[in-house]
Amino acid sequence: MPKNTSSTLQDQFANKAQAWSARFSEPVSDLVKRYTASVTFDKRMANFDIQGSLAHADMLASIGIISNDDLAEIERGMAQILEEINAGQFNWSIDLEDVHLNIEKRLVELIGDAGKRLHTGRSRNDQVATDIRLWLRNEIDITIGLLHQLRNKLAGLALEHAATILPGFTHLQVAQPVTFGHHLLAYAEMFGRDAERLADCRKRVNRLPLGAAALAGTSYPIDRERVARTLGFDEVCRNSLDAVSDRDFAIEFCAAAALVMTHISRLSEELVLWMSPRIGFIDLADRFCTGSSIMPQKKNPDVPELARGKTGRVNGHLIALLTLMKGQPLAYNKDNQEDKEGLFDSADTIRDTLTIFVDMVGGIKVKAEAMRAAALQGFATATDLADYLVKKGVPFRDAHETVAHAVRECEQRGCDLADLPLADLQKFHALIEDDIYGVLTLEGSVAARNHIGGTAPARVKEEAERVLAQTGA
Ligand code: ARG
């Protein structure tokens, strides 16, 4: 390769605002410039853009397209650019449209011709697809870590409350007693599946688009496997048109993020309900709540409320990305520049939300007495009475009917099933004996559900310990 090929015409790249502007006869308006630029938001991928460029340059040198001196210059220039960016001294310009052109222009300023050789055999189309994948891979790894931290906190609290009883609800009506630990571990399951989903999505994120160039590949004898290895990609994308075009990996991430927020939102709704003085099952630490500017008695669970609300924007980003992709012909279209802000916001929202929840869940104050009192209302052990009769040979439907009569009687008397004297219970069914009171207690009810996935304290303890071991505590 000739070392220095600059001529006055070629120098124009360094001086012209846009890298592609030599072909154009009039400048774009300021509004169009702002409308088409992405640097205000894609500059957050700068680190990954530089990583990708270095891997590309290393490959170009390995096949002799650029010299080792050029490679050394590119490495030196990029190191300085990275320093400038990290120090907040890099001069981002919307005249240069996006993160890629801003960095490339600065590289040329710093190192001259070697910088101009970097873009050989590459296009911004495969460059941006690579940057997003590198950026997203990192976000996925952080998010999976946070999900496991949250599971760890849930399991820790579950272990403490393996035998704490509260009413379990269906239709938000008291159904059957459950243990609080069991209830918490339901969320540990959900967040565990979220982590699995992200790990699965990561497999498809972690493929290298570079080499696709604009859309058709490149005529240089590039070594894509080498670039993939350098950047830690598991595979290379197998079709150049697809590599620069599809954003299904980002859509998958947004779908997984929407599910994370759906689970966070359900937990939030419960935290809000539980903290209402009408229910009073828990208290949240003051640092997650705010007061009212007018009502001095208020302590509002702002954090879970806001998390519930933020689910909306994350769901919205999924729909936006699906819609962005659906009508695009192959290959790259500028539409794809719209993939970033929603993706960034989804990742930021789940990351911040999970970080806060790890702390908040660890600090939940459980009001076991209130939970127990609530479980004693609403005939939570009615099913246990029916099951008791079934075990004595009564068909389940008949037992169900018998218990319904007993519940009605209790409602009239204003008492619980366990408060009825044996003689009165026997009026409903002669097979009821003294041992019924063991069945009608809350403790008897939960302890009886002693199978995998059941609410018995022994099982909850086992499960909590399993999750704790899995999540490293
Ligand atoms: N800023 C662009 C994006 O985010 C980079 C790729 C631009 N490619 C192009 N041919 N205009 O997608």
Short mmCIF file of C-alpha atoms and ligand atoms in Angstrom, two decimals:
data_model
loop_
_atom_site.label_atom_id
_atom_site.label_comp_id
_atom_site.label_asym_id
_atom_site.label_seq_id
_atom_site.Cartn_x
_atom_site.Cartn_y
_atom_site.Cartn_z
CA MET A 1 0.00 0.00 0.00
CA PRO A 2 1.37 3.45 -0.84
CA LYS A 3 2.04 5.31 2.35
CA ASN A 4 0.66 8.74 1.58
CA THR A 5 -1.77 9.29 -1.23
CA SER A 6 -3.24 12.63 -0.19
CA SER A 7 -4.13 15.05 -2.90
CA THR A 8 -6.08 18.25 -2.56
CA LEU A 9 -9.26 16.45 -3.56
CA GLN A 10 -8.77 13.65 -1.08
CA ASP A 11 -7.98 16.15 1.61
CA GLN A 12 -11.53 17.30 1.33
CA PHE A 13 -12.65 14.41 3.48
CA ALA A 14 -10.85 15.97 6.41
CA ASN A 15 -12.32 19.38 5.71
CA LYS A 16 -15.82 18.66 4.47
CA ALA A 17 -18.55 18.33 7.01
CA GLN A 18 -20.09 15.13 5.60
CA ALA A 19 -17.96 12.19 4.52
CA TRP A 20 -20.24 11.68 1.53
CA SER A 21 -20.83 15.29 0.55
CA ALA A 22 -18.58 15.51 -2.54
CA ARG A 23 -21.46 14.24 -4.66
CA PHE A 24 -23.96 16.86 -3.53
CA SER A 25 -24.54 20.35 -4.90
CA GLU A 26 -26.44 21.93 -2.02
CA PRO A 27 -26.19 21.54 1.74
CA VAL A 28 -29.03 20.11 3.83
CA SER A 29 -31.03 22.54 5.96
CA ASP A 30 -30.37 22.71 9.67
CA LEU A 31 -33.67 21.03 10.38
CA VAL A 32 -32.95 18.15 8.00
CA LYS A 33 -29.51 17.84 9.52
CA ARG A 34 -31.02 17.49 12.99
CA TYR A 35 -33.73 15.22 11.67
CA THR A 36 -31.31 12.78 10.08
CA ALA A 37 -28.52 12.92 12.64
CA SER A 38 -28.22 10.25 15.33
CA VAL A 39 -25.07 11.34 17.12
CA THR A 40 -26.99 12.85 20.04
CA PHE A 41 -28.07 9.34 21.05
CA ASP A 42 -25.74 6.89 19.28
CA LYS A 43 -22.61 8.42 20.80
CA ARG A 44 -23.23 6.19 23.80
CA MET A 45 -21.99 3.30 21.65
CA ALA A 46 -18.63 5.04 21.09
CA ASN A 47 -16.67 2.52 23.11
CA PHE A 48 -18.04 -0.35 21.08
CA ASP A 49 -17.60 1.54 17.82
CA ILE A 50 -13.91 1.88 18.62
CA GLN A 51 -13.62 -1.78 19.64
CA GLY A 52 -15.20 -2.80 16.34
CA SER A 53 -12.90 -0.50 14.35
CA LEU A 54 -9.81 -1.84 16.07
CA ALA A 55 -10.81 -5.43 15.33
CA HIS A 56 -11.49 -4.49 11.71
CA ALA A 57 -8.14 -2.70 11.37
CA ASP A 58 -6.32 -5.64 12.95
CA MET A 59 -7.91 -7.93 10.36
CA LEU A 60 -7.07 -5.57 7.46
CA ALA A 61 -3.44 -5.58 8.59
CA SER A 62 -3.42 -9.37 8.97
CA ILE A 63 -4.36 -9.79 5.29
CA GLY A 64 -2.06 -7.01 4.11
CA ILE A 65 -4.70 -4.48 3.07
CA ILE A 66 -3.22 -1.93 5.46
CA SER A 67 0.32 -1.90 6.78
CA ASN A 68 1.31 -2.68 10.33
CA ASP A 69 2.40 0.95 10.65
CA ASP A 70 -1.10 2.06 9.67
CA LEU A 71 -2.54 -0.34 12.25
CA ALA A 72 -0.26 1.06 14.94
CA GLU A 73 -1.31 4.60 14.01
CA ILE A 74 -4.99 3.65 14.12
CA GLU A 75 -4.49 2.10 17.55
CA ARG A 76 -2.69 5.18 18.79
CA GLY A 77 -5.35 7.52 17.40
CA MET A 78 -8.22 5.47 18.80
CA ALA A 79 -6.60 5.36 22.24
CA GLN A 80 -6.47 9.13 22.25
CA ILE A 81 -10.05 9.43 21.03
CA LEU A 82 -11.21 7.10 23.78
CA GLU A 83 -9.43 9.26 26.33
CA GLU A 84 -11.03 12.38 24.93
CA ILE A 85 -14.48 10.79 25.06
CA ASN A 86 -14.03 9.49 28.60
CA ALA A 87 -12.78 12.88 29.74
CA GLY A 88 -15.82 14.55 28.17
CA GLN A 89 -13.53 16.50 25.86
CA PHE A 90 -14.57 14.98 22.57
CA ASN A 91 -16.24 17.48 20.30
CA TRP A 92 -19.38 15.72 19.01
CA SER A 93 -20.82 17.42 15.97
CA ILE A 94 -24.21 16.86 14.36
CA ASP A 95 -22.65 18.00 11.09
CA LEU A 96 -21.00 14.58 11.16
CA GLU A 97 -24.33 12.80 11.57
CA ASP A 98 -23.49 9.86 13.75
CA VAL A 99 -21.01 8.30 16.16
CA HIS A 100 -19.20 6.49 13.35
CA LEU A 101 -18.42 9.54 11.23
CA ASN A 102 -17.54 11.67 14.26
CA ILE A 103 -14.93 9.19 15.39
CA GLU A 104 -13.58 8.54 11.91
CA LYS A 105 -13.21 12.26 11.22
CA ARG A 106 -11.30 12.79 14.45
CA LEU A 107 -9.08 9.81 13.64
CA VAL A 108 -8.17 11.35 10.30
CA GLU A 109 -7.47 14.67 12.04
CA LEU A 110 -5.12 12.91 14.44
CA ILE A 111 -3.30 10.43 12.18
CA GLY A 112 -3.94 11.46 8.57
CA ASP A 113 -3.91 8.86 5.80
CA ALA A 114 -3.85 5.79 8.04
CA GLY A 115 -7.17 7.00 9.42
CA LYS A 116 -8.59 7.25 5.92
CA ARG A 117 -7.74 3.61 5.27
CA LEU A 118 -9.75 2.31 8.23
CA HIS A 119 -13.06 2.23 6.37
CA THR A 120 -11.70 -0.10 3.65
CA GLY A 121 -14.02 -3.06 3.09
CA ARG A 122 -16.54 -1.77 5.57
CA SER A 123 -19.71 0.33 5.54
CA ARG A 124 -21.54 2.14 8.27
CA ASN A 125 -24.28 -0.40 7.67
CA ASP A 126 -22.31 -3.36 8.97
CA GLN A 127 -20.50 -1.08 11.42
CA VAL A 128 -23.67 0.09 13.16
CA ALA A 129 -25.13 -3.41 13.28
CA THR A 130 -21.91 -4.57 14.95
CA ASP A 131 -21.93 -1.70 17.45
CA ILE A 132 -25.50 -2.36 18.53
CA ARG A 133 -24.78 -6.04 19.05
CA LEU A 134 -21.68 -5.34 21.11
CA TRP A 135 -23.52 -2.76 23.16
CA LEU A 136 -26.55 -5.00 23.68
CA ARG A 137 -24.47 -8.03 24.63
CA ASN A 138 -22.96 -6.02 27.44
CA GLU A 139 -26.39 -4.82 28.61
CA ILE A 140 -27.73 -8.38 28.57
CA ASP A 141 -24.86 -9.59 30.75
CA ILE A 142 -25.45 -6.81 33.28
CA THR A 143 -29.21 -7.41 33.31
CA ILE A 144 -28.88 -11.16 33.83
CA GLY A 145 -26.61 -10.40 36.80
CA LEU A 146 -29.22 -8.05 38.26
CA LEU A 147 -32.02 -10.57 37.80
CA HIS A 148 -30.04 -13.11 39.79
CA GLN A 149 -29.32 -10.56 42.51
CA LEU A 150 -33.04 -9.87 42.77
CA ARG A 151 -33.80 -13.59 42.93
CA ASN A 152 -31.22 -13.86 45.65
CA LYS A 153 -32.93 -11.17 47.75
CA LEU A 154 -36.35 -12.73 47.18
CA ALA A 155 -35.05 -16.12 48.25
CA GLY A 156 -33.35 -14.67 51.32
CA LEU A 157 -36.62 -13.11 52.46
CA ALA A 158 -38.49 -16.30 51.51
CA LEU A 159 -36.22 -18.37 53.73
CA GLU A 160 -36.90 -16.03 56.66
CA HIS A 161 -40.63 -16.30 56.00
CA ALA A 162 -40.91 -19.94 54.97
CA ALA A 163 -43.55 -20.42 57.70
CA THR A 164 -45.18 -16.96 57.74
CA ILE A 165 -48.80 -17.36 56.68
CA LEU A 166 -50.94 -14.97 54.67
CA PRO A 167 -54.08 -15.47 52.65
CA GLY A 168 -53.52 -16.59 49.09
CA PHE A 169 -55.96 -14.95 46.70
CA THR A 170 -57.73 -15.85 43.50
CA HIS A 171 -59.90 -13.13 41.96
CA LEU A 172 -58.48 -11.04 44.82
CA GLN A 173 -60.80 -13.01 47.15
CA VAL A 174 -59.33 -14.99 50.01
CA ALA A 175 -58.72 -18.47 48.62
CA GLN A 176 -56.37 -20.64 50.69
CA PRO A 177 -53.60 -19.90 53.15
CA VAL A 178 -50.10 -19.80 51.69
CA THR A 179 -46.73 -18.99 53.13
CA PHE A 180 -45.18 -15.62 52.39
CA GLY A 181 -41.96 -17.34 51.39
CA HIS A 182 -43.87 -19.31 48.78
CA HIS A 183 -45.43 -16.15 47.44
CA LEU A 184 -42.02 -14.47 47.12
CA LEU A 185 -40.53 -17.49 45.40
CA ALA A 186 -43.20 -17.24 42.71
CA TYR A 187 -41.45 -14.03 41.65
CA ALA A 188 -38.03 -15.68 41.89
CA GLU A 189 -39.35 -18.18 39.32
CA MET A 190 -40.56 -15.41 37.01
CA PHE A 191 -37.27 -13.53 37.17
CA GLY A 192 -35.42 -16.81 36.66
CA ARG A 193 -37.26 -17.35 33.39
CA ASP A 194 -36.52 -13.75 32.42
CA ALA A 195 -32.82 -14.46 32.88
CA GLU A 196 -33.12 -17.62 30.78
CA ARG A 197 -34.89 -15.69 28.05
CA LEU A 198 -32.15 -13.06 27.97
CA ALA A 199 -29.44 -15.72 27.87
CA ASP A 200 -31.21 -17.28 24.91
CA CYS A 201 -31.58 -13.94 23.15
CA ARG A 202 -27.87 -13.34 23.72
CA LYS A 203 -27.02 -16.29 21.46
CA ARG A 204 -28.59 -14.53 18.49
CA VAL A 205 -27.21 -11.12 19.48
CA ASN A 206 -23.69 -12.52 19.59
CA ARG A 207 -23.11 -12.89 15.86
CA LEU A 208 -20.85 -10.70 13.75
CA PRO A 209 -22.30 -8.57 10.92
CA LEU A 210 -18.97 -6.93 9.93
CA GLY A 211 -17.89 -8.06 6.51
CA ALA A 212 -21.36 -7.53 5.06
CA ALA A 213 -20.19 -4.01 4.18
CA ALA A 214 -23.03 -1.97 2.66
CA LEU A 215 -25.11 -5.02 1.74
CA ALA A 216 -23.32 -7.29 -0.73
CA GLY A 217 -20.10 -8.09 1.09
CA THR A 218 -16.74 -6.84 -0.11
CA SER A 219 -14.17 -7.74 -2.76
CA TYR A 220 -11.27 -7.70 -0.27
CA PRO A 221 -10.14 -11.10 1.00
CA ILE A 222 -11.42 -10.39 4.51
CA ASP A 223 -11.11 -12.76 7.45
CA ARG A 224 -14.43 -12.49 9.24
CA GLU A 225 -13.69 -15.36 11.60
CA ARG A 226 -10.71 -13.44 12.92
CA VAL A 227 -12.83 -10.35 13.60
CA ALA A 228 -15.46 -12.51 15.30
CA ARG A 229 -12.81 -14.05 17.56
CA THR A 230 -11.31 -10.67 18.43
CA LEU A 231 -14.69 -9.27 19.40
CA GLY A 232 -15.88 -12.37 21.26
CA PHE A 233 -18.69 -13.21 18.83
CA ASP A 234 -19.78 -16.86 18.76
CA GLU A 235 -20.51 -16.86 15.04
CA VAL A 236 -20.51 -14.69 11.92
CA CYS A 237 -23.78 -13.68 10.25
CA ARG A 238 -24.15 -15.97 7.23
CA ASN A 239 -25.84 -13.58 4.80
CA SER A 240 -24.66 -10.06 4.11
CA LEU A 241 -28.11 -8.66 3.23
CA ASP A 242 -29.62 -10.06 6.40
CA ALA A 243 -26.64 -8.95 8.51
CA VAL A 244 -27.07 -5.24 7.77
CA SER A 245 -30.81 -5.28 7.70
CA ASP A 246 -32.61 -7.27 10.35
CA ARG A 247 -32.95 -6.08 13.91
CA ASP A 248 -34.83 -9.14 15.18
CA PHE A 249 -32.21 -9.58 17.90
CA ALA A 250 -33.10 -6.14 19.26
CA ILE A 251 -36.80 -6.96 19.02
CA GLU A 252 -36.21 -10.15 20.99
CA PHE A 253 -34.42 -8.16 23.64
CA CYS A 254 -37.27 -5.64 23.82
CA ALA A 255 -39.74 -8.50 24.21
CA ALA A 256 -37.67 -10.03 27.00
CA ALA A 257 -37.40 -6.58 28.61
CA ALA A 258 -41.17 -6.13 28.38
CA LEU A 259 -41.63 -9.40 30.24
CA VAL A 260 -39.16 -8.34 32.92
CA MET A 261 -41.21 -5.18 33.40
CA THR A 262 -44.47 -7.15 33.37
CA HIS A 263 -43.17 -9.22 36.27
CA ILE A 264 -41.83 -6.14 38.03
CA SER A 265 -45.21 -4.50 37.52
CA ARG A 266 -47.11 -7.39 39.07
CA LEU A 267 -44.78 -7.41 42.06
CA SER A 268 -45.15 -3.63 42.30
CA GLU A 269 -48.92 -3.87 42.33
CA GLU A 270 -48.71 -6.31 45.25
CA LEU A 271 -46.25 -4.14 47.14
CA VAL A 272 -48.57 -1.16 46.73
CA LEU A 273 -51.57 -3.18 47.90
CA TRP A 274 -49.69 -4.75 50.79
CA MET A 275 -48.50 -1.35 51.95
CA SER A 276 -51.96 0.18 51.91
CA PRO A 277 -53.00 0.72 55.55
CA ARG A 278 -56.21 -1.20 54.73
CA ILE A 279 -54.09 -4.30 54.20
CA GLY A 280 -50.88 -3.46 56.05
CA PHE A 281 -48.89 -6.63 55.27
CA ILE A 282 -45.56 -4.89 54.74
CA ASP A 283 -43.73 -1.64 55.09
CA LEU A 284 -41.20 -0.34 52.60
CA ALA A 285 -38.13 1.58 53.70
CA ASP A 286 -38.66 5.34 53.67
CA ARG A 287 -36.06 5.81 50.96
CA PHE A 288 -38.39 4.23 48.41
CA CYS A 289 -41.41 6.32 49.38
CA THR A 290 -42.40 9.96 49.39
CA GLY A 291 -44.82 12.08 51.37
CA SER A 292 -47.65 14.25 50.18
CA SER A 293 -47.33 18.02 49.92
CA ILE A 294 -50.82 18.44 51.37
CA MET A 295 -51.64 15.36 53.47
CA PRO A 296 -49.12 15.03 56.29
CA GLN A 297 -50.11 11.45 57.17
CA LYS A 298 -49.19 10.00 53.76
CA LYS A 299 -46.32 7.66 52.93
CA ASN A 300 -46.66 6.78 49.28
CA PRO A 301 -44.96 3.76 47.68
CA ASP A 302 -43.69 5.86 44.76
CA VAL A 303 -41.00 3.49 43.55
CA PRO A 304 -43.25 0.47 42.90
CA GLU A 305 -45.93 2.75 41.46
CA LEU A 306 -43.47 4.30 39.05
CA ALA A 307 -42.03 0.92 38.10
CA ARG A 308 -45.57 -0.25 37.32
CA GLY A 309 -45.97 2.85 35.17
CA LYS A 310 -42.67 2.45 33.36
CA THR A 311 -43.84 -0.91 32.09
CA GLY A 312 -45.87 1.07 29.56
CA ARG A 313 -42.89 2.65 27.87
CA VAL A 314 -40.99 -0.64 27.66
CA ASN A 315 -44.02 -2.34 26.10
CA GLY A 316 -44.26 0.61 23.73
CA HIS A 317 -40.67 0.20 22.54
CA LEU A 318 -41.38 -3.41 21.58
CA ILE A 319 -44.32 -2.38 19.41
CA ALA A 320 -42.31 0.49 17.93
CA LEU A 321 -39.47 -1.83 16.87
CA LEU A 322 -41.80 -4.45 15.43
CA THR A 323 -43.51 -1.71 13.43
CA LEU A 324 -40.18 -0.23 12.37
CA MET A 325 -39.10 -3.54 10.86
CA LYS A 326 -42.26 -4.84 9.30
CA GLY A 327 -42.35 -3.01 5.98
CA GLN A 328 -38.66 -2.76 5.20
CA PRO A 329 -37.36 -4.23 1.97
CA LEU A 330 -33.86 -5.69 2.02
CA ALA A 331 -31.34 -4.48 2.84
CA TYR A 332 -30.36 -1.52 5.06
CA ASN A 333 -32.77 1.41 5.18
CA LYS A 334 -32.42 4.57 7.19
CA ASP A 335 -35.55 3.53 9.10
CA ASN A 336 -33.19 1.37 11.10
CA GLN A 337 -31.63 4.39 12.74
CA GLU A 338 -34.88 4.55 14.71
CA ASP A 339 -34.00 1.25 16.39
CA LYS A 340 -31.74 2.80 18.98
CA GLU A 341 -33.57 5.15 21.30
CA GLY A 342 -36.28 2.67 22.23
CA LEU A 343 -33.75 -0.11 22.64
CA PHE A 344 -31.53 2.07 24.82
CA ASP A 345 -34.49 3.18 26.90
CA SER A 346 -35.73 -0.39 27.40
CA ALA A 347 -32.28 -1.47 28.56
CA ASP A 348 -31.86 1.57 30.82
CA THR A 349 -35.31 1.17 32.32
CA ILE A 350 -34.92 -2.48 33.25
CA ARG A 351 -31.40 -1.91 34.50
CA ASP A 352 -32.39 0.98 36.80
CA THR A 353 -35.59 -0.72 37.92
CA LEU A 354 -33.85 -3.98 38.79
CA THR A 355 -31.04 -2.19 40.61
CA ILE A 356 -33.57 -0.35 42.78
CA PHE A 357 -35.65 -3.47 43.37
CA VAL A 358 -32.65 -5.47 44.58
CA ASP A 359 -32.24 -2.92 47.36
CA MET A 360 -35.95 -2.43 48.01
CA VAL A 361 -36.89 -6.11 48.26
CA GLY A 362 -33.99 -6.76 50.60
CA GLY A 363 -35.43 -4.13 52.94
CA ILE A 364 -39.11 -5.14 53.02
CA LYS A 365 -40.46 -5.12 56.58
CA VAL A 366 -42.91 -7.98 56.97
CA LYS A 367 -45.91 -7.57 59.30
CA ALA A 368 -46.55 -11.23 60.02
CA GLU A 369 -49.36 -10.57 62.53
CA ALA A 370 -51.44 -8.64 60.00
CA MET A 371 -50.90 -11.38 57.43
CA ARG A 372 -52.01 -14.03 59.87
CA ALA A 373 -55.07 -12.05 60.95
CA ALA A 374 -56.12 -11.67 57.33
CA ALA A 375 -55.66 -15.38 56.66
CA LEU A 376 -57.99 -16.14 59.57
CA GLN A 377 -60.76 -14.23 57.84
CA GLY A 378 -62.55 -15.36 54.73
CA PHE A 379 -62.72 -19.10 55.42
CA ALA A 380 -59.33 -19.80 53.89
CA THR A 381 -59.38 -23.40 55.14
CA ALA A 382 -62.78 -24.32 53.67
CA THR A 383 -61.09 -26.46 51.00
CA ASP A 384 -59.22 -28.31 53.73
CA LEU A 385 -62.53 -29.23 55.39
CA ALA A 386 -63.81 -30.55 52.06
CA ASP A 387 -60.59 -32.52 51.49
CA TYR A 388 -60.94 -33.96 55.04
CA LEU A 389 -64.37 -35.34 54.16
CA VAL A 390 -63.13 -36.69 50.83
CA LYS A 391 -60.39 -38.58 52.64
CA LYS A 392 -63.17 -40.17 54.73
CA GLY A 393 -64.92 -41.38 51.58
CA VAL A 394 -67.31 -38.52 50.78
CA PRO A 395 -67.39 -37.67 47.03
CA PHE A 396 -65.72 -34.28 46.46
CA ARG A 397 -68.82 -32.57 45.03
CA ASP A 398 -70.87 -33.57 48.10
CA ALA A 399 -68.10 -32.46 50.43
CA HIS A 400 -67.96 -29.11 48.61
CA GLU A 401 -71.70 -28.65 49.14
CA THR A 402 -71.48 -29.59 52.82
CA VAL A 403 -68.73 -27.07 53.47
CA ALA A 404 -70.64 -24.36 51.61
CA HIS A 405 -73.48 -24.82 54.12
CA ALA A 406 -71.04 -24.60 57.01
CA VAL A 407 -69.50 -21.40 55.60
CA ARG A 408 -72.95 -19.87 55.28
CA GLU A 409 -73.69 -20.68 58.92
CA CYS A 410 -70.37 -19.09 59.99
CA GLU A 411 -71.17 -15.96 58.00
CA GLN A 412 -74.46 -15.65 59.84
CA ARG A 413 -72.81 -16.17 63.20
CA GLY A 414 -69.84 -13.96 62.30
CA CYS A 415 -67.26 -16.62 63.16
CA ASP A 416 -64.65 -18.80 61.44
CA LEU A 417 -65.03 -22.49 60.62
CA ALA A 418 -62.52 -23.36 63.33
CA ASP A 419 -64.69 -21.47 65.87
CA LEU A 420 -67.66 -23.83 65.43
CA PRO A 421 -67.95 -26.38 68.26
CA LEU A 422 -67.59 -30.02 67.20
CA ALA A 423 -71.28 -30.74 67.80
CA ASP A 424 -72.25 -27.96 65.39
CA LEU A 425 -69.79 -29.12 62.75
CA GLN A 426 -71.16 -32.65 63.05
CA LYS A 427 -74.60 -31.33 62.13
CA PHE A 428 -73.15 -30.69 58.68
CA HIS A 429 -71.59 -34.12 58.42
CA ALA A 430 -71.50 -37.01 60.84
CA LEU A 431 -68.02 -38.06 59.70
CA ILE A 432 -66.45 -34.93 61.20
CA GLU A 433 -64.46 -35.77 64.29
CA ASP A 434 -62.24 -34.09 66.82
CA ASP A 435 -59.17 -34.23 64.53
CA ILE A 436 -60.85 -31.66 62.26
CA TYR A 437 -59.34 -28.79 64.23
CA GLY A 438 -55.83 -29.82 63.14
CA VAL A 439 -57.02 -29.51 59.55
CA LEU A 440 -58.83 -26.20 59.97
CA THR A 441 -55.79 -24.39 61.38
CA LEU A 442 -53.68 -22.30 59.03
CA GLU A 443 -50.55 -24.24 59.96
CA GLY A 444 -52.22 -27.59 59.25
CA SER A 445 -53.45 -26.32 55.91
CA VAL A 446 -50.08 -25.13 54.58
CA ALA A 447 -48.09 -28.04 56.04
CA ALA A 448 -50.36 -30.50 54.21
CA ARG A 449 -49.29 -29.12 50.80
CA ASN A 450 -46.01 -30.88 51.01
CA HIS A 451 -45.00 -31.71 47.44
CA ILE A 452 -42.67 -30.14 44.88
CA GLY A 453 -44.04 -26.67 44.17
CA GLY A 454 -46.29 -26.72 47.26
CA THR A 455 -46.58 -24.07 49.94
CA ALA A 456 -45.53 -26.22 52.96
CA PRO A 457 -42.81 -24.47 54.99
CA ALA A 458 -40.46 -27.44 54.55
CA ARG A 459 -40.76 -27.19 50.76
CA VAL A 460 -40.42 -23.42 50.74
CA LYS A 461 -37.25 -23.69 52.80
CA GLU A 462 -35.84 -26.21 50.33
CA GLU A 463 -36.74 -24.06 47.34
CA ALA A 464 -35.37 -20.89 48.90
CA GLU A 465 -32.10 -22.67 49.61
CA ARG A 466 -31.98 -23.93 46.05
CA VAL A 467 -32.39 -20.42 44.64
CA LEU A 468 -29.85 -19.03 47.11
CA ALA A 469 -27.31 -21.66 46.04
CA GLN A 470 -28.02 -20.92 42.37
CA THR A 471 -27.57 -17.19 42.81
CA GLY A 472 -24.46 -17.45 44.91
CA ALA A 473 -25.17 -16.88 48.58
N1 ARG B 1 -26.62 6.24 11.88
C1 ARG B 1 -26.94 5.14 11.06
C2 ARG B 1 -27.86 4.15 11.79
O1 ARG B 1 -28.04 4.30 12.94
C3 ARG B 1 -25.70 4.43 10.66
C4 ARG B 1 -25.78 3.73 9.35
C5 ARG B 1 -25.99 4.72 8.30
N2 ARG B 1 -25.85 4.16 7.01
C6 ARG B 1 -26.20 4.84 5.92
N3 ARG B 1 -26.01 4.29 4.80
N4 ARG B 1 -26.76 6.02 5.99
O2 ARG B 1 -28.40 3.24 11.30
#
